[in-house]
PDB file of C-alpha atoms and ligand atoms in Angstrom:
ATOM      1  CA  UNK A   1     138.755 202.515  65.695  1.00 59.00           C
ATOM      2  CA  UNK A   2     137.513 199.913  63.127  1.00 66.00           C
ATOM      3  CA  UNK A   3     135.871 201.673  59.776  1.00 79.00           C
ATOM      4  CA  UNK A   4     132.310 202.898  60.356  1.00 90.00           C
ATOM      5  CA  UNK A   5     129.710 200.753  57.979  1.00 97.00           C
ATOM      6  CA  UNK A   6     127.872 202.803  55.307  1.00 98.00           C
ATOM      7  CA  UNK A   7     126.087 200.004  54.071  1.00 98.00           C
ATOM      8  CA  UNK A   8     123.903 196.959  56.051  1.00 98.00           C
ATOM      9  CA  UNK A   9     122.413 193.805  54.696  1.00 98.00           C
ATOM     10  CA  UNK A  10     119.029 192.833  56.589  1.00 98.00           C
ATOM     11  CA  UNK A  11     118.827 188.987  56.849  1.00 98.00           C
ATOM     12  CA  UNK A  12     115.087 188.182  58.267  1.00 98.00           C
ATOM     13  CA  UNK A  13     114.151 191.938  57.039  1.00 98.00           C
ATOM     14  CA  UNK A  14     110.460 190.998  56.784  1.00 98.00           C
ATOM     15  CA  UNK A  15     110.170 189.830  60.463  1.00 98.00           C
ATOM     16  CA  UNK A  16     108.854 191.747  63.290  1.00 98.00           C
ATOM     17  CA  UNK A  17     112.181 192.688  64.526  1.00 98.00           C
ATOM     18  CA  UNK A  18     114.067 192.957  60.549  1.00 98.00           C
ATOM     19  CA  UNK A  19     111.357 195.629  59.616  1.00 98.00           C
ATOM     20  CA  UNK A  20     112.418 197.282  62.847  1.00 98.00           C
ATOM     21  CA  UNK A  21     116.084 196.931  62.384  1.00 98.00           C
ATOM     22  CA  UNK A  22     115.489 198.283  58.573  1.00 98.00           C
ATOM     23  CA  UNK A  23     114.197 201.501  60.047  1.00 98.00           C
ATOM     24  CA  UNK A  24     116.532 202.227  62.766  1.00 98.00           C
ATOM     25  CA  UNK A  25     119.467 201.606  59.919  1.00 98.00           C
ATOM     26  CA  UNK A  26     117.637 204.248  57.688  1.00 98.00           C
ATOM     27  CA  UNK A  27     117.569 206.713  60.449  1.00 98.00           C
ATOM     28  CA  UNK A  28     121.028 205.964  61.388  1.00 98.00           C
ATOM     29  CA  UNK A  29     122.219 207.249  57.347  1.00 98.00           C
ATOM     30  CA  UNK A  30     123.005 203.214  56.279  1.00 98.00           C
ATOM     31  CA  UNK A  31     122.033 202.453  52.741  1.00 98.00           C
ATOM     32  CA  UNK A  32     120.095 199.471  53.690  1.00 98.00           C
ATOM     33  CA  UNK A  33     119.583 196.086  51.314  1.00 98.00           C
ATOM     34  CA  UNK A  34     116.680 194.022  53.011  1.00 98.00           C
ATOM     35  CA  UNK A  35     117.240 189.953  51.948  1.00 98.00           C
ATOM     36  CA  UNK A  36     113.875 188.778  51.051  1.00 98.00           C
ATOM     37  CA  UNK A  37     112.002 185.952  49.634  1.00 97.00           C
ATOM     38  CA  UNK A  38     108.718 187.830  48.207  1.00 97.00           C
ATOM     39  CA  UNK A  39     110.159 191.422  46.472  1.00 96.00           C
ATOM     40  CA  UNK A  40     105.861 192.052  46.105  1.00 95.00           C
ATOM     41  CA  UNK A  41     104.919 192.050  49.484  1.00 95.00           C
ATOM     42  CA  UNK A  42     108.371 193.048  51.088  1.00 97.00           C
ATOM     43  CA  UNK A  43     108.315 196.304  48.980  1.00 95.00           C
ATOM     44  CA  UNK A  44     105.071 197.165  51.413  1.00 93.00           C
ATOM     45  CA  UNK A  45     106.555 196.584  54.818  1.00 95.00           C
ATOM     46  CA  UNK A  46     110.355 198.109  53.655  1.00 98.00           C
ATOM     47  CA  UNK A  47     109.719 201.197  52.231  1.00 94.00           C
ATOM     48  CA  UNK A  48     113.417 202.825  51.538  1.00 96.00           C
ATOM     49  CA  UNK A  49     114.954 199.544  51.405  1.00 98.00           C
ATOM     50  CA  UNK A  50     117.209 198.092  48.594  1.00 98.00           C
ATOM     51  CA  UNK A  51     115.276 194.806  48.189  1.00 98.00           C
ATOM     52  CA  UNK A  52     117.039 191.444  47.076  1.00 98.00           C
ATOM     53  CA  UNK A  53     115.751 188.285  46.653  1.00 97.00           C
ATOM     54  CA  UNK A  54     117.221 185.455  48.462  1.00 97.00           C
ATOM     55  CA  UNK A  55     116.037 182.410  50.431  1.00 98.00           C
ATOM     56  CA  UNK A  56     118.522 181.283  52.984  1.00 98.00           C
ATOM     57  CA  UNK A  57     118.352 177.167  51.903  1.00 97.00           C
ATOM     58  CA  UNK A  58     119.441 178.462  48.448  1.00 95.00           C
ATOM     59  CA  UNK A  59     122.900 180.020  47.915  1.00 90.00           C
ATOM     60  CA  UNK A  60     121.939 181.138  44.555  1.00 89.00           C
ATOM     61  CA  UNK A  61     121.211 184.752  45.121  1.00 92.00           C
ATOM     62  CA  UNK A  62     123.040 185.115  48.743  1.00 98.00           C
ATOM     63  CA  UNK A  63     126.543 185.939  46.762  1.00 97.00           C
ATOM     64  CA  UNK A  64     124.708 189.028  45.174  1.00 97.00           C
ATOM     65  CA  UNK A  65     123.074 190.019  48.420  1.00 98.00           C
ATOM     66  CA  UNK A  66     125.830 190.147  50.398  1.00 98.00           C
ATOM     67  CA  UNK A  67     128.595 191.986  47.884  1.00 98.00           C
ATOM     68  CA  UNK A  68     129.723 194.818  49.126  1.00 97.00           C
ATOM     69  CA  UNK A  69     128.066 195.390  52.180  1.00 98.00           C
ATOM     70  CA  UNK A  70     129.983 196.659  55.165  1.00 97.00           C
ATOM     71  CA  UNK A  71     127.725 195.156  57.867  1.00 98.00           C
ATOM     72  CA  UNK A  72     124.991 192.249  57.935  1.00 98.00           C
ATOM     73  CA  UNK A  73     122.708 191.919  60.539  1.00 99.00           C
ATOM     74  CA  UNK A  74     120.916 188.546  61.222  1.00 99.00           C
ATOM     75  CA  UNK A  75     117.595 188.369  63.045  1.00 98.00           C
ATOM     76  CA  UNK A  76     116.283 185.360  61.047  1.00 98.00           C
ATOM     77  CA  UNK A  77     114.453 182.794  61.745  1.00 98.00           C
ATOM     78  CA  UNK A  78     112.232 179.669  60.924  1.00 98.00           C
ATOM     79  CA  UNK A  79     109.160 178.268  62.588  1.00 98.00           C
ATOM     80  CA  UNK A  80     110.615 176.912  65.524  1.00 97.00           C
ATOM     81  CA  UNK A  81     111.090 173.236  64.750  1.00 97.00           C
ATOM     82  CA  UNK A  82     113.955 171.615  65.233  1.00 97.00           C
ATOM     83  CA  UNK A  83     114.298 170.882  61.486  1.00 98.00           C
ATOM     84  CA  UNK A  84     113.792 174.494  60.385  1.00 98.00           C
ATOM     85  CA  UNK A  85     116.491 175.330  63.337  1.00 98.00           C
ATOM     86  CA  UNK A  86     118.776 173.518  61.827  1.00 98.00           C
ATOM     87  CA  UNK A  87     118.282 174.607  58.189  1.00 98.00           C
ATOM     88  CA  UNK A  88     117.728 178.353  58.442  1.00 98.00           C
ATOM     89  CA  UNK A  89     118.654 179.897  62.020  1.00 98.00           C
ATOM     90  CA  UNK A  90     121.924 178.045  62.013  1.00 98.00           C
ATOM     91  CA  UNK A  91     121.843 177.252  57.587  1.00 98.00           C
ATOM     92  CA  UNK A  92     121.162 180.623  56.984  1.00 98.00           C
ATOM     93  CA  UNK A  93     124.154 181.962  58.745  1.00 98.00           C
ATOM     94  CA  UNK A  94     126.095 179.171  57.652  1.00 98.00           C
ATOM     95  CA  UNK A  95     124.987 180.304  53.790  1.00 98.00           C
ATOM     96  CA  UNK A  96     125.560 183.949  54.513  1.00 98.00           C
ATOM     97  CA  UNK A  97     128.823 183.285  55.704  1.00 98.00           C
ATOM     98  CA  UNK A  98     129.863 181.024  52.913  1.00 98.00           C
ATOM     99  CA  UNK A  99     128.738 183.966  50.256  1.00 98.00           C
ATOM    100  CA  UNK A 100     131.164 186.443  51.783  1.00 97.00           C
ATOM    101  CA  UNK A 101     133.714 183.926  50.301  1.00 95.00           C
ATOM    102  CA  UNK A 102     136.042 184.751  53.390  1.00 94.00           C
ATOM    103  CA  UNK A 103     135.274 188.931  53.426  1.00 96.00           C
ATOM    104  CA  UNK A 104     134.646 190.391  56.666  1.00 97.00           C
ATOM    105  CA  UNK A 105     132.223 192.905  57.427  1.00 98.00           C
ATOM    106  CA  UNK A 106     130.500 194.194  60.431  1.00 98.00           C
ATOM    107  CA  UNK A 107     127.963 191.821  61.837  1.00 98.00           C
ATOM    108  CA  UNK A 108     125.177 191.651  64.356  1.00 98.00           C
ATOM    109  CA  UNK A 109     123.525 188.310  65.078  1.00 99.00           C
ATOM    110  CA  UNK A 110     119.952 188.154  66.984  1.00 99.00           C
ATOM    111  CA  UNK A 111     120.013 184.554  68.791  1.00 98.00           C
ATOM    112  CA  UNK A 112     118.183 184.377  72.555  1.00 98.00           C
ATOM    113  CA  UNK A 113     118.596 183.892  75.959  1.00 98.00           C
ATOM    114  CA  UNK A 114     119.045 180.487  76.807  1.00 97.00           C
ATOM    115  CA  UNK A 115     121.563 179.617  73.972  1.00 97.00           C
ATOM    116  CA  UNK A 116     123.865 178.658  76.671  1.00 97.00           C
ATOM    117  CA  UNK A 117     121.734 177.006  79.557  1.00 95.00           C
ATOM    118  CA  UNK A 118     122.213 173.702  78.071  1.00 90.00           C
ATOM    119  CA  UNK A 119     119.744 170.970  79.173  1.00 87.00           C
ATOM    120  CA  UNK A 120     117.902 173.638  80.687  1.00 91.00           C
ATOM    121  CA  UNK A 121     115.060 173.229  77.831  1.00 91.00           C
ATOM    122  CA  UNK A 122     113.408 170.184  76.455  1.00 89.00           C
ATOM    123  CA  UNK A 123     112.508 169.091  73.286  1.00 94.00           C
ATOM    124  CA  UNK A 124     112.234 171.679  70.437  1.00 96.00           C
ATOM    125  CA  UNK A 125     112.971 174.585  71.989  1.00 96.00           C
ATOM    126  CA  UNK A 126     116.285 172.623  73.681  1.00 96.00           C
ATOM    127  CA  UNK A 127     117.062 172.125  70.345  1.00 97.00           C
ATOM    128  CA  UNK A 128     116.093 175.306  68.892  1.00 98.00           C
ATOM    129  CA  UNK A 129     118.666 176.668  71.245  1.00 98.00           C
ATOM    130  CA  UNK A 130     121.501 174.578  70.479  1.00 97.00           C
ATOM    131  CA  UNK A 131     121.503 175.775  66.515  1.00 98.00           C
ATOM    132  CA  UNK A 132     121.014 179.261  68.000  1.00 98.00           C
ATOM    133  CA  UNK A 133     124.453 178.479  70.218  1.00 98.00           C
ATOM    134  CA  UNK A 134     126.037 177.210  66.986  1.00 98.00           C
ATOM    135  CA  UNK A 135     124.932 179.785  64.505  1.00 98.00           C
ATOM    136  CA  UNK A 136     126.847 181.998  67.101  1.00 98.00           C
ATOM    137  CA  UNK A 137     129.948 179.613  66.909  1.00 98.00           C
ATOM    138  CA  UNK A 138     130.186 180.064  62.745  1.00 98.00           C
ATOM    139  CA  UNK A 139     130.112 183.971  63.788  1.00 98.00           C
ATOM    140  CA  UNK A 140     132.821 183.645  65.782  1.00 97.00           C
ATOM    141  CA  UNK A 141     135.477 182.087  64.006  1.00 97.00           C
ATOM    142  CA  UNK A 142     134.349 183.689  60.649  1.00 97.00           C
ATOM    143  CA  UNK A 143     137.051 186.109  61.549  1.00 96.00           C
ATOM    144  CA  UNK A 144     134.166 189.367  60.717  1.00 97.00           C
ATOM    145  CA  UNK A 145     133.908 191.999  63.885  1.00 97.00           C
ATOM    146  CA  UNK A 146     131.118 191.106  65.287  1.00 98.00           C
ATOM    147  CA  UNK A 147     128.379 191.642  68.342  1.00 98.00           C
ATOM    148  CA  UNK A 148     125.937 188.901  69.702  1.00 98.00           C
ATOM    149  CA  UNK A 149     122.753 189.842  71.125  1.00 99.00           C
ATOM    150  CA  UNK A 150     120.811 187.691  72.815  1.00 98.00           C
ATOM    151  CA  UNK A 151     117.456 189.186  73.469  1.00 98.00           C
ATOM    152  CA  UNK A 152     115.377 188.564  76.311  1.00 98.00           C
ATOM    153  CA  UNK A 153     111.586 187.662  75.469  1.00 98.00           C
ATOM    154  CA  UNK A 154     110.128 190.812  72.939  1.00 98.00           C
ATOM    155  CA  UNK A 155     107.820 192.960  74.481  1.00 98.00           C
ATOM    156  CA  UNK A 156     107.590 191.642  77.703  1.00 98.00           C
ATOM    157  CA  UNK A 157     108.304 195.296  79.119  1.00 98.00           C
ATOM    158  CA  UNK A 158     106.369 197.836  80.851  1.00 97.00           C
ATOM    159  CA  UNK A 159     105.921 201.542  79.529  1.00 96.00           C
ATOM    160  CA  UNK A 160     108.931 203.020  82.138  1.00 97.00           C
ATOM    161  CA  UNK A 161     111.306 200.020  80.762  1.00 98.00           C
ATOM    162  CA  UNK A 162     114.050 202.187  79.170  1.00 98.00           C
ATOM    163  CA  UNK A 163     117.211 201.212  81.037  1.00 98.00           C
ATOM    164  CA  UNK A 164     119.126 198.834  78.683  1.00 98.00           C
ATOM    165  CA  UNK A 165     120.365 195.621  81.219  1.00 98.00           C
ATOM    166  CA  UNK A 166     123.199 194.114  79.325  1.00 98.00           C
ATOM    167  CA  UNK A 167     124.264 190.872  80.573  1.00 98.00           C
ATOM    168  CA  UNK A 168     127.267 187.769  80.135  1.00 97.00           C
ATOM    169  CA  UNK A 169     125.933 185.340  82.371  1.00 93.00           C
ATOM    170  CA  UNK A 170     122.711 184.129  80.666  1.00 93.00           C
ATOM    171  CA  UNK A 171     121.396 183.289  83.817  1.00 94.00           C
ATOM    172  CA  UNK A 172     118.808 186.154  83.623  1.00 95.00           C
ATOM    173  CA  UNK A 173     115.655 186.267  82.489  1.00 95.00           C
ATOM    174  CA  UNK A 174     113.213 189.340  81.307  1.00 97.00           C
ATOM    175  CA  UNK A 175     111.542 191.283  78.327  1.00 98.00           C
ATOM    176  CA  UNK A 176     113.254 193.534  75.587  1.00 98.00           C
ATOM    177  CA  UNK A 177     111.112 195.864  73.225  1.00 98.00           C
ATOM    178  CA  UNK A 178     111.191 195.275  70.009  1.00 98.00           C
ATOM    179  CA  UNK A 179     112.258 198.691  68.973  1.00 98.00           C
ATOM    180  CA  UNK A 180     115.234 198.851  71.469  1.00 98.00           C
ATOM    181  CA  UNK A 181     116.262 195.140  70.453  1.00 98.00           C
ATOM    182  CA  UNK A 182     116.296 196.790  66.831  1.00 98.00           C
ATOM    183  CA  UNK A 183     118.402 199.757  68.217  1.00 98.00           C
ATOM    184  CA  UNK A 184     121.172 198.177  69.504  1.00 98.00           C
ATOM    185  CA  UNK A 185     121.665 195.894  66.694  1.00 99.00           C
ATOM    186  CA  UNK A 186     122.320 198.767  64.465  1.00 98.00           C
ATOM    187  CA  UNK A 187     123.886 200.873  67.559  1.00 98.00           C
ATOM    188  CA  UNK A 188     126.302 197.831  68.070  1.00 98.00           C
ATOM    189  CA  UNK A 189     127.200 198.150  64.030  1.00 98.00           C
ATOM    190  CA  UNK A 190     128.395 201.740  64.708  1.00 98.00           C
ATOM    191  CA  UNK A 191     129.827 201.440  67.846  1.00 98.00           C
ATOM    192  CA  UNK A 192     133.573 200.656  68.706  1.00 98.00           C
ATOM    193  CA  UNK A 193     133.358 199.335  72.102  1.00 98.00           C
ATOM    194  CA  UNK A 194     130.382 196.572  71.273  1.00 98.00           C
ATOM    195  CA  UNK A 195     133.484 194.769  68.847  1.00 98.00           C
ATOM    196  CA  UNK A 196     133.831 190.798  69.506  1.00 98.00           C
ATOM    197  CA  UNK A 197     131.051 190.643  72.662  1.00 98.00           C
ATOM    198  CA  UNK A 198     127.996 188.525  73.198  1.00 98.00           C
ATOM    199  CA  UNK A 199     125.490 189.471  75.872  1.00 98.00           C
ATOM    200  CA  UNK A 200     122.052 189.045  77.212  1.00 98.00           C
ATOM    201  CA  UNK A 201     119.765 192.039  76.949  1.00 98.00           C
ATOM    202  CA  UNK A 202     116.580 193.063  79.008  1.00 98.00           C
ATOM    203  CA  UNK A 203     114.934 195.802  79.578  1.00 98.00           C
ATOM    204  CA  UNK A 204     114.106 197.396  82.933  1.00 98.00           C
ATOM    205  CA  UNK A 205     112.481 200.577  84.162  1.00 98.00           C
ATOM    206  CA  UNK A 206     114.846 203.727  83.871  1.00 98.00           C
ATOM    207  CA  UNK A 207     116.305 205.818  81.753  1.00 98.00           C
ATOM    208  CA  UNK A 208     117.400 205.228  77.858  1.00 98.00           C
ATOM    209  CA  UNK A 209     121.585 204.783  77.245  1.00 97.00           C
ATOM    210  CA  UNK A 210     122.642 208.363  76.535  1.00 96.00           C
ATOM    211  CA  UNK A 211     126.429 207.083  75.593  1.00 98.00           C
ATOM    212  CA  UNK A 212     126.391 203.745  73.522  1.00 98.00           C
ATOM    213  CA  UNK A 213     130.034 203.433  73.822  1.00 98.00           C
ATOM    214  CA  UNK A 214     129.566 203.781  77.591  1.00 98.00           C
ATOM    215  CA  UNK A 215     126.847 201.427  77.446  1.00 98.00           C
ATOM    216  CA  UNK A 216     128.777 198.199  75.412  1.00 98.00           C
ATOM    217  CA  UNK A 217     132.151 199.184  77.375  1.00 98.00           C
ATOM    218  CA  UNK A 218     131.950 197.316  80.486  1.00 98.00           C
ATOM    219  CA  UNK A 219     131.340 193.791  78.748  1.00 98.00           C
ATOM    220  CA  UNK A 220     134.172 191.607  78.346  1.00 98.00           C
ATOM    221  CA  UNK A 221     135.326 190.396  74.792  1.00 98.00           C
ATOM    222  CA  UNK A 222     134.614 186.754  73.732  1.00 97.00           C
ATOM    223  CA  UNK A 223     138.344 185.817  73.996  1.00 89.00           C
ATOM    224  CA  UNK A 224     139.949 185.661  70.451  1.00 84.00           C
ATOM    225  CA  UNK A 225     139.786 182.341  68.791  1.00 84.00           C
ATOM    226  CA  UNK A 226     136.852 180.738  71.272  1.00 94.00           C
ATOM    227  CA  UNK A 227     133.991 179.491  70.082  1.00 97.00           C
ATOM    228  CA  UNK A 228     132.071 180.254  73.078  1.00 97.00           C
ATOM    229  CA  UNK A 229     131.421 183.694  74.357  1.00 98.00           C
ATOM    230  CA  UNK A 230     132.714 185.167  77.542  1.00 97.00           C
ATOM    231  CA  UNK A 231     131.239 184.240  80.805  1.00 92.00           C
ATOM    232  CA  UNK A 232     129.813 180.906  78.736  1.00 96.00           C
ATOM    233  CA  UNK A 233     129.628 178.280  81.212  1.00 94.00           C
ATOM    234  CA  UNK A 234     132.418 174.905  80.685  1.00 91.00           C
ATOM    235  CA  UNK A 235     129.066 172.481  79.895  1.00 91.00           C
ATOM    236  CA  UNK A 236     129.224 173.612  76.356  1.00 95.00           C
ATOM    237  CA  UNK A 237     130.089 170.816  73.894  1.00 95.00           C
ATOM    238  CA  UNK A 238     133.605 170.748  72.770  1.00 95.00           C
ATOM    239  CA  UNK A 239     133.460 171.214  68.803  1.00 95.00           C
ATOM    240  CA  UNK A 240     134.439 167.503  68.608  1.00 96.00           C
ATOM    241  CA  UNK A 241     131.559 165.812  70.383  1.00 96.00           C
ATOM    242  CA  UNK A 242     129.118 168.749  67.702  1.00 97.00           C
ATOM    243  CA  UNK A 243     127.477 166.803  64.618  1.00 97.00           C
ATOM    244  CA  UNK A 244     130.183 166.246  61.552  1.00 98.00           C
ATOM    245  CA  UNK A 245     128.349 168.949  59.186  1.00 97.00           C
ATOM    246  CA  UNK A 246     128.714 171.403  61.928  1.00 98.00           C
ATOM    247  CA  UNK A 247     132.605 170.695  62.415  1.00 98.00           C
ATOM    248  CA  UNK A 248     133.030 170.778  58.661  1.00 98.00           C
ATOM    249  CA  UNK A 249     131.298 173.755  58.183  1.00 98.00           C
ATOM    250  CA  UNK A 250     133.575 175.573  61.061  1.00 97.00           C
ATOM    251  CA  UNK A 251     136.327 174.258  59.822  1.00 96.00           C
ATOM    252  CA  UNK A 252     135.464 175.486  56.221  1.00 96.00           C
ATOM    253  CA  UNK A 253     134.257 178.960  57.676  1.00 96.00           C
ATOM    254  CA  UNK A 254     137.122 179.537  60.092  1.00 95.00           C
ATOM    255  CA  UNK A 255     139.155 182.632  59.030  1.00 78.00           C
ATOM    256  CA  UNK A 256     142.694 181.575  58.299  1.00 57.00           C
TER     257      UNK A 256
HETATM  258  N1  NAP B   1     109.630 185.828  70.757  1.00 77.13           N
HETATM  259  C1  NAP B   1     110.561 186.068  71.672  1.00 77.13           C
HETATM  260  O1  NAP B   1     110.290 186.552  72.778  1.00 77.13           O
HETATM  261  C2  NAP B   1     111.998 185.759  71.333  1.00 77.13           C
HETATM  262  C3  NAP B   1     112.999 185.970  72.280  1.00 77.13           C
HETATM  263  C4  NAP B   1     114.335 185.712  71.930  1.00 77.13           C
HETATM  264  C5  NAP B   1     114.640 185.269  70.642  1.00 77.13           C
HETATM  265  N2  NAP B   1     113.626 185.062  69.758  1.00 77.13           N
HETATM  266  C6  NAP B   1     113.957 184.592  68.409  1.00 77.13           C
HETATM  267  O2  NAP B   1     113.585 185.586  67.488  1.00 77.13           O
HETATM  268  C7  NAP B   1     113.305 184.984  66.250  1.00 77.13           C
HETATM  269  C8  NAP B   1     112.046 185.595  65.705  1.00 77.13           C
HETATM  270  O3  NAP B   1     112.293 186.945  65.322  1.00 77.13           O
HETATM  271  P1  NAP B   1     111.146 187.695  64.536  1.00 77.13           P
HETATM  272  O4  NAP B   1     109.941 187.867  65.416  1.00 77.13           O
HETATM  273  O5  NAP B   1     111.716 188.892  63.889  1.00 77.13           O
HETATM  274  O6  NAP B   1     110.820 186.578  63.451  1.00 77.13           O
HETATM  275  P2  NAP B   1     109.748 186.571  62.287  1.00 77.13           P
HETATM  276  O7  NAP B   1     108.842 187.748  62.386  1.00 77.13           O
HETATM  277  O8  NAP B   1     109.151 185.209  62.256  1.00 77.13           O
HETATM  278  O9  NAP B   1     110.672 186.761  60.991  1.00 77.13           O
HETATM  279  C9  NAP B   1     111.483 185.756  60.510  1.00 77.13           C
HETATM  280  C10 NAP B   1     112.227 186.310  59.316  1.00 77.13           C
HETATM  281  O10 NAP B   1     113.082 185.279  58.805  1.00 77.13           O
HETATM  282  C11 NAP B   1     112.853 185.212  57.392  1.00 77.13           C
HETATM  283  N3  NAP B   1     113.107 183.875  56.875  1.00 77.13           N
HETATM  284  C12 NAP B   1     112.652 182.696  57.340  1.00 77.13           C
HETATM  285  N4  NAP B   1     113.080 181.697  56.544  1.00 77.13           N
HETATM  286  C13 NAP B   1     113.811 182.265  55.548  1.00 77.13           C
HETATM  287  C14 NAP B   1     114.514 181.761  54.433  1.00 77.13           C
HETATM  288  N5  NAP B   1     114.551 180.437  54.145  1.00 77.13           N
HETATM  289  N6  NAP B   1     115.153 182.624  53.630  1.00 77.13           N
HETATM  290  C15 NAP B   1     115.125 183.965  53.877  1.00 77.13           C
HETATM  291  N7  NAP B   1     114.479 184.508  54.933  1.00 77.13           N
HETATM  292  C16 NAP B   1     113.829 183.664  55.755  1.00 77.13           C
HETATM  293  C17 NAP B   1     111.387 185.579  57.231  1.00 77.13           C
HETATM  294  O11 NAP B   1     111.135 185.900  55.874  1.00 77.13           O
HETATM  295  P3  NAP B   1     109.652 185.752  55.211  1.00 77.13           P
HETATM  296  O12 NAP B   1     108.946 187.041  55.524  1.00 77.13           O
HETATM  297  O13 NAP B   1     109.943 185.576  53.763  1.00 77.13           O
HETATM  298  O14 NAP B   1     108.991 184.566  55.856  1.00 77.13           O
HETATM  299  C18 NAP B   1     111.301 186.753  58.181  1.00 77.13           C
HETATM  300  O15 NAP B   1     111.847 187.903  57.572  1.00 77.13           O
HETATM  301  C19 NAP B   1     113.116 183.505  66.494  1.00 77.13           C
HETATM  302  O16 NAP B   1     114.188 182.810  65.902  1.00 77.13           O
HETATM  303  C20 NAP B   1     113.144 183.365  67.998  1.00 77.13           C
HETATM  304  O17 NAP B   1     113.765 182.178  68.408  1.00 77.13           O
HETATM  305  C21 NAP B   1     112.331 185.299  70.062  1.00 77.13           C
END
């Protein structure tokens, strides 16, 4: 059994699925500290929330947002150009990371499907992929317990869409809910058997887990020390033929 988190930090907890995630953590007993850039407006859309600032380019700030949390869950994210991919949904982790100064907590990461299906998208969202696929890299060798979820596309699901379809091939494609993407992020903080795995997850009509350790159980565990998670296909770049800042920074992150 690993210790059971009392506390969460919300990275992206402005953002249609943060504000969801700080919720479910509330109603789950967490204290909850949301990571924001605008304390004003956040206060509005967190109520209950612990609010610190932070911007994810900056690590001033990201040391106090982070200290002494038991779990951080990441469902940032920037606008979608390849630029902003590479400086905030693969920076930001990077950053986050780096704060914990080589602490370990719980940690959910929010990436997509696709991350894996290399040369399977064009252009920005190819690329917007890629520093999804190595945000989840950092993750894994940071040496913290963590689960990788890699949603299907939001609220593409119909009203009977309960049954949770958790997946390792990421081959599939299909719609999550918001709300039940939000759910098992903080479900996988809390939950023993969802340790060390990275899956695709859909939605599909039936019935709503009852048993969340039944639920993460069947998946297999990224194997200890890879950088890619099970059932990852072999056309993933090796970490020598990835950019020299990435290298550096997994070299700098890896937990000795
Ligand atoms: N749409 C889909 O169907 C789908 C499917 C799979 C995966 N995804 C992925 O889901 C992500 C979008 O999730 P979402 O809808 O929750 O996003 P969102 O509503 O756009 O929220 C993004 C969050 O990231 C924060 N953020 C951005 N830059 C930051 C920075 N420099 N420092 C600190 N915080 C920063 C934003 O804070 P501010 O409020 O301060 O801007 C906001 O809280 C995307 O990365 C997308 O690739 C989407």
């Amino acid at each position: 059994m690993t210790d059971q988190p009392s506390s969460v930090l919300v990275v992206g907890a402005t953002g249609s699925i943060g504000r969801r995630v700080v919720a479910a953590a509330l109603l789950h007993g967490l204290d909850v500290r949301a990571l924001v850039r605008d304390p004003a407006r956040a206060e509005r859309v967190l109520p209950g929330a612990d609010l610190v600032w932070g911007d994810l380019e900056e690590t001033t700030g990201l040391a106090t947002a982070v200290r002494g949390v038991d779990a951080i869950v990441f469902t940032h994210g920037g606008n979608g150009s390849p630029d902003q991919a590479r400086r905030i949904d693969y920076g930001g982790v990077a950053n986050v990371l780096a704060a914990l100064d080589g602490r370990t907590p719980r940690v959910a990461l929010m990436t997509s499907i696709g991350v894996s299906r290399r040369g399977a998208y064009s252009g920005s969202t190819g690329q917007l992929l890629d520093w999804k696929r190595r945000s989840e890299r950092l993750v894994r060798a940071s040496g913290a317990p963590y689960t990788i979820v890699r949603p299907g596309w939001f609220d593409n699901v119909g009203p009977r869409d309960e049954r949770l379809v958790l997946e390792q091939t990421d081959t599939g494609n299909g719609g999550i809910g918001r709300d039940q993407l939000a759910a098992v992020l903080v479900r996988s903080l809390l939950t023993d058997s969802a340790v060390d795995k990275t899956f695709e997850l859909f939605a599909e009509p039936g019935a709503a887990p009852a048993d969340w350790e039944e639920l993460f159980a069947p998946l297999t565990p990224d194997g200890g020390g890879e950088l890619n998670a099970a059932g990852d296909p072999d056309s993933l770049p090796p970490l020598e033929e990835e950019p020299d800042a990435v290298r550096e920074d997994i070299t700098r992150l890896t937990k000795r």
